[in-house]
Tab-separated table of N, CA and C in Angstrom:
chain	number	residue	atom	x	y	z
A	1	MET	N	0.857	-1.171	0.000
A	1	MET	CA	0.000	0.000	0.000
A	1	MET	C	0.903	1.234	0.000
A	2	THR	N	0.633	2.122	-0.915
A	2	THR	CA	1.463	3.317	-1.021
A	2	THR	C	0.978	4.383	-0.040
A	3	ILE	N	1.800	5.397	0.095
A	3	ILE	CA	1.447	6.494	1.009
A	3	ILE	C	0.194	7.207	0.522
A	4	ALA	N	0.053	7.381	-0.757
A	4	ALA	CA	-1.132	8.057	-1.302
A	4	ALA	C	-2.396	7.262	-1.011
A	5	GLU	N	-2.323	5.951	-1.112
A	5	GLU	CA	-3.486	5.114	-0.801
A	5	GLU	C	-3.829	5.193	0.684
A	6	MET	N	-2.803	5.191	1.523
A	6	MET	CA	-3.050	5.289	2.969
A	6	MET	C	-3.653	6.642	3.326
A	7	LEU	N	-3.155	7.724	2.718
A	7	LEU	CA	-3.733	9.047	2.974
A	7	LEU	C	-5.180	9.109	2.502
A	8	ASN	N	-5.460	8.515	1.341
A	8	ASN	CA	-6.819	8.499	0.816
A	8	ASN	C	-7.736	7.724	1.761
A	9	GLN	N	-7.279	6.592	2.261
A	9	GLN	CA	-8.072	5.781	3.182
A	9	GLN	C	-8.267	6.516	4.510
A	10	SER	N	-7.248	7.203	4.987
A	10	SER	CA	-7.387	7.922	6.261
A	10	SER	C	-8.355	9.089	6.135
A	11	ILE	N	-8.361	9.750	4.976
A	11	ILE	CA	-9.313	10.855	4.770
A	11	ILE	C	-10.739	10.318	4.738
A	12	ILE	N	-10.937	9.198	4.045
A	12	ILE	CA	-12.279	8.597	3.996
A	12	ILE	C	-12.723	8.175	5.396
A	13	LEU	N	-11.822	7.562	6.152
A	13	LEU	CA	-12.153	7.124	7.503
A	13	LEU	C	-12.458	8.316	8.411
A	14	THR	N	-11.703	9.383	8.277
A	14	THR	CA	-11.938	10.596	9.066
A	14	THR	C	-13.298	11.199	8.749
A	15	LEU	N	-13.608	11.326	7.475
A	15	LEU	CA	-14.907	11.889	7.087
A	15	LEU	C	-16.061	11.000	7.527
A	16	LEU	N	-15.873	9.689	7.447
A	16	LEU	CA	-16.910	8.763	7.893
A	16	LEU	C	-17.135	8.898	9.402
A	17	GLY	N	-16.061	8.972	10.153
A	17	GLY	CA	-16.186	9.134	11.613
A	17	GLY	C	-16.851	10.447	11.986
A	18	MET	N	-16.460	11.523	11.323
A	18	MET	CA	-17.075	12.821	11.605
A	18	MET	C	-18.556	12.814	11.217
A	19	GLY	N	-18.879	12.128	10.132
A	19	GLY	CA	-20.274	12.023	9.709
A	19	GLY	C	-21.120	11.265	10.713
A	20	VAL	N	-20.559	10.195	11.276
A	20	VAL	CA	-21.287	9.417	12.291
A	20	VAL	C	-21.532	10.269	13.527
A	21	VAL	N	-20.529	10.982	13.990
A	21	VAL	CA	-20.681	11.830	15.172
A	21	VAL	C	-21.683	12.946	14.906
A	22	PHE	N	-21.589	13.584	13.752
A	22	PHE	CA	-22.508	14.658	13.403
A	22	PHE	C	-23.941	14.145	13.320
A	23	SER	N	-24.121	12.971	12.733
A	23	SER	CA	-25.461	12.379	12.644
A	23	SER	C	-26.013	12.079	14.032
A	24	PHE	N	-25.177	11.531	14.914
A	24	PHE	CA	-25.622	11.241	16.275
A	24	PHE	C	-26.028	12.515	17.003
A	25	LEU	N	-25.269	13.587	16.823
A	25	LEU	CA	-25.617	14.847	17.473
A	25	LEU	C	-26.950	15.387	16.966
A	26	ILE	N	-27.216	15.252	15.674
A	26	ILE	CA	-28.501	15.701	15.127
A	26	ILE	C	-29.640	14.866	15.699
A	27	ILE	N	-29.444	13.554	15.794
A	27	ILE	CA	-30.470	12.686	16.381
A	27	ILE	C	-30.684	13.044	17.846
A	28	LEU	N	-29.606	13.311	18.580
A	28	LEU	CA	-29.708	13.682	19.996
A	28	LEU	C	-30.482	14.983	20.171
A	29	ILE	N	-30.222	15.963	19.334
A	29	ILE	CA	-30.947	17.235	19.406
A	29	ILE	C	-32.427	17.013	19.106
A	30	GLY	N	-32.713	16.161	18.129
A	30	GLY	CA	-34.102	15.850	17.804
A	30	GLY	C	-34.834	15.208	18.970
A	31	PHE	N	-34.198	14.243	19.633
A	31	PHE	CA	-34.830	13.599	20.780
A	31	PHE	C	-34.998	14.559	21.956
A	32	MET	N	-34.049	15.455	22.147
A	32	MET	CA	-34.184	16.436	23.229
A	32	MET	C	-35.355	17.374	22.958
A	33	ASN	N	-35.533	17.790	21.723
A	33	ASN	CA	-36.682	18.630	21.386
A	33	ASN	C	-37.982	17.861	21.553
A	34	LEU	N	-37.996	16.587	21.177
A	34	LEU	CA	-39.184	15.763	21.365
A	34	LEU	C	-39.509	15.616	22.856
A	35	LEU	N	-38.491	15.415	23.670
A	35	LEU	CA	-38.687	15.312	25.113
A	35	LEU	C	-39.235	16.616	25.681
A	36	ARG	N	-38.748	17.748	25.183
A	36	ARG	CA	-39.256	19.043	25.641
A	36	ARG	C	-40.740	19.176	25.333
A	37	VAL	N	-41.149	18.756	24.143
A	37	VAL	CA	-42.559	18.837	23.752
A	37	VAL	C	-43.409	17.916	24.626
A	38	VAL	N	-42.928	16.706	24.884
A	38	VAL	CA	-43.684	15.749	25.704
A	38	VAL	C	-43.832	16.258	27.129
A	39	VAL	N	-42.742	16.787	27.701
A	39	VAL	CA	-42.792	17.296	29.075
A	39	VAL	C	-43.748	18.482	29.171
A	40	HIS	N	-43.712	19.358	28.183
A	40	HIS	CA	-44.605	20.514	28.190
A	40	HIS	C	-46.063	20.073	28.029
A	41	ALA	N	-46.314	19.106	27.160
A	41	ALA	CA	-47.681	18.625	26.936
A	41	ALA	C	-48.223	17.907	28.166
A	42	ALA	N	-47.367	17.203	28.894
A	42	ALA	CA	-47.809	16.475	30.082
A	42	ALA	C	-47.946	17.396	31.292
A	43	GLY	N	-47.421	18.606	31.215
A	43	GLY	CA	-47.521	19.550	32.325
A	43	GLY	C	-46.494	19.314	33.401
A	44	TRP	N	-45.432	18.609	33.090
A	44	TRP	CA	-44.404	18.329	34.084
A	44	TRP	C	-43.429	19.472	34.259
A	45	ASP	N	-43.576	20.541	33.492
A	45	ASP	CA	-42.649	21.662	33.595
A	45	ASP	C	-43.148	22.745	34.543
A	46	LYS	N	-44.203	22.484	35.247
A	46	LYS	CA	-44.718	23.449	36.228
A	46	LYS	C	-43.802	23.451	37.444
A	47	GLU	N	-43.650	24.624	38.039
A	47	GLU	CA	-42.792	24.730	39.218
A	47	GLU	C	-43.492	24.142	40.432
A	48	ALA	N	-42.715	23.517	41.283
A	48	ALA	CA	-43.240	22.949	42.524
A	48	ALA	C	-43.522	24.085	43.506
A	49	PRO	N	-44.426	23.864	44.450
A	49	PRO	CA	-44.671	24.907	45.456
A	49	PRO	C	-43.389	25.222	46.217
A	50	LYS	N	-43.219	26.478	46.515
A	50	LYS	CA	-41.993	26.908	47.175
A	50	LYS	C	-41.971	26.456	48.629
A	51	ALA	N	-40.771	26.413	49.191
A	51	ALA	CA	-40.587	25.970	50.571
A	51	ALA	C	-41.074	27.021	51.561
A	52	ASP	N	-41.314	28.260	51.113
A	52	ASP	CA	-41.774	29.308	52.017
A	52	ASP	C	-43.130	28.957	52.623
A	53	ALA	N	-43.963	28.256	51.879
A	53	ALA	CA	-45.270	27.870	52.393
A	53	ALA	C	-45.110	26.915	53.573
A	54	ALA	N	-44.131	26.016	53.510
A	54	ALA	CA	-43.892	25.085	54.605
A	54	ALA	C	-43.342	25.815	55.819
A	55	VAL	N	-42.530	26.824	55.594
A	55	VAL	CA	-41.963	27.582	56.711
A	55	VAL	C	-43.053	28.386	57.398
A	56	SER	N	-43.959	28.988	56.624
A	56	SER	CA	-45.011	29.782	57.244
A	56	SER	C	-46.018	28.904	57.978
A	57	ALA	N	-46.107	27.622	57.607
A	57	ALA	CA	-47.028	26.723	58.292
A	57	ALA	C	-46.441	26.229	59.616
A	58	ALA	N	-45.153	26.396	59.823
A	58	ALA	CA	-44.512	25.979	61.068
A	58	ALA	C	-44.960	26.896	62.203
A	59	PRO	N	-44.966	26.383	63.423
A	59	PRO	CA	-45.383	27.224	64.557
A	59	PRO	C	-44.431	28.414	64.734
A	60	ALA	N	-44.986	29.511	65.193
A	60	ALA	CA	-44.194	30.722	65.387
A	60	ALA	C	-43.203	30.508	66.535
A	61	VAL	N	-42.014	31.049	66.388
A	61	VAL	CA	-40.978	30.920	67.406
A	61	VAL	C	-41.011	32.177	68.263
A	62	ASP	N	-40.920	31.998	69.558
A	62	ASP	CA	-40.935	33.125	70.489
A	62	ASP	C	-39.565	33.807	70.435
A	63	GLN	N	-39.527	35.012	69.872
A	63	GLN	CA	-38.269	35.735	69.711
A	63	GLN	C	-37.660	36.111	71.057
A	64	LYS	N	-38.499	36.416	72.035
A	64	LYS	CA	-37.981	36.782	73.356
A	64	LYS	C	-37.261	35.606	74.010
A	65	ALA	N	-37.758	34.394	73.773
A	65	ALA	CA	-37.111	33.212	74.353
A	65	ALA	C	-35.744	32.999	73.711
A	66	ILE	N	-35.642	33.272	72.439
A	66	ILE	CA	-34.350	33.111	71.760
A	66	ILE	C	-33.350	34.135	72.281
A	67	VAL	N	-33.793	35.379	72.422
A	67	VAL	CA	-32.900	36.429	72.933
A	67	VAL	C	-32.471	36.105	74.351
A	68	ALA	N	-33.385	35.576	75.154
A	68	ALA	CA	-33.045	35.226	76.536
A	68	ALA	C	-32.038	34.079	76.568
A	69	ALA	N	-32.194	33.103	75.672
A	69	ALA	CA	-31.264	31.972	75.643
A	69	ALA	C	-29.880	32.430	75.217
A	70	ILE	N	-29.807	33.326	74.262
A	70	ILE	CA	-28.508	33.839	73.823
A	70	ILE	C	-27.857	34.660	74.931
A	71	ALA	N	-28.635	35.482	75.583
A	71	ALA	CA	-28.096	36.297	76.678
A	71	ALA	C	-27.593	35.413	77.820
A	72	THR	N	-28.318	34.357	78.114
A	72	THR	CA	-27.894	33.431	79.171
A	72	THR	C	-26.607	32.739	78.786
A	73	ALA	N	-26.506	32.316	77.538
A	73	ALA	CA	-25.307	31.646	77.072
A	73	ALA	C	-24.099	32.568	77.141
A	74	LEU	N	-24.289	33.826	76.752
A	74	LEU	CA	-23.198	34.784	76.839
A	74	LEU	C	-22.799	35.066	78.277
A	75	HIS	N	-23.798	35.129	79.172
A	75	HIS	CA	-23.525	35.403	80.577
A	75	HIS	C	-22.762	34.234	81.200
A	76	GLU	N	-23.110	32.999	80.831
A	76	GLU	CA	-22.446	31.814	81.368
A	76	GLU	C	-21.007	31.716	80.874
A	77	LYS	N	-20.756	32.230	79.659
A	77	LYS	CA	-19.426	32.152	79.087
A	77	LYS	C	-18.453	33.035	79.869
A	78	ASN	N	-18.911	34.173	80.298
A	78	ASN	CA	-18.050	35.098	81.024
A	78	ASN	C	-17.991	34.651	82.439
């Protein structure tokens, strides 16, 4: 096999490999767009309720008790 034949074969192999990768990327983009359409149609893209609602449902904390506990801790440290 001559050098020219090897170069010709390597160019064909390179183009074939690049074509396979490019084709796979196009198929991947197509499936991602299809998935986006399916998720949107099913309504799965709606945001979940925020965690603030769970925090506001928690019992109120007595701020005076917290300040007293901190003051006691500081007093005990000294």
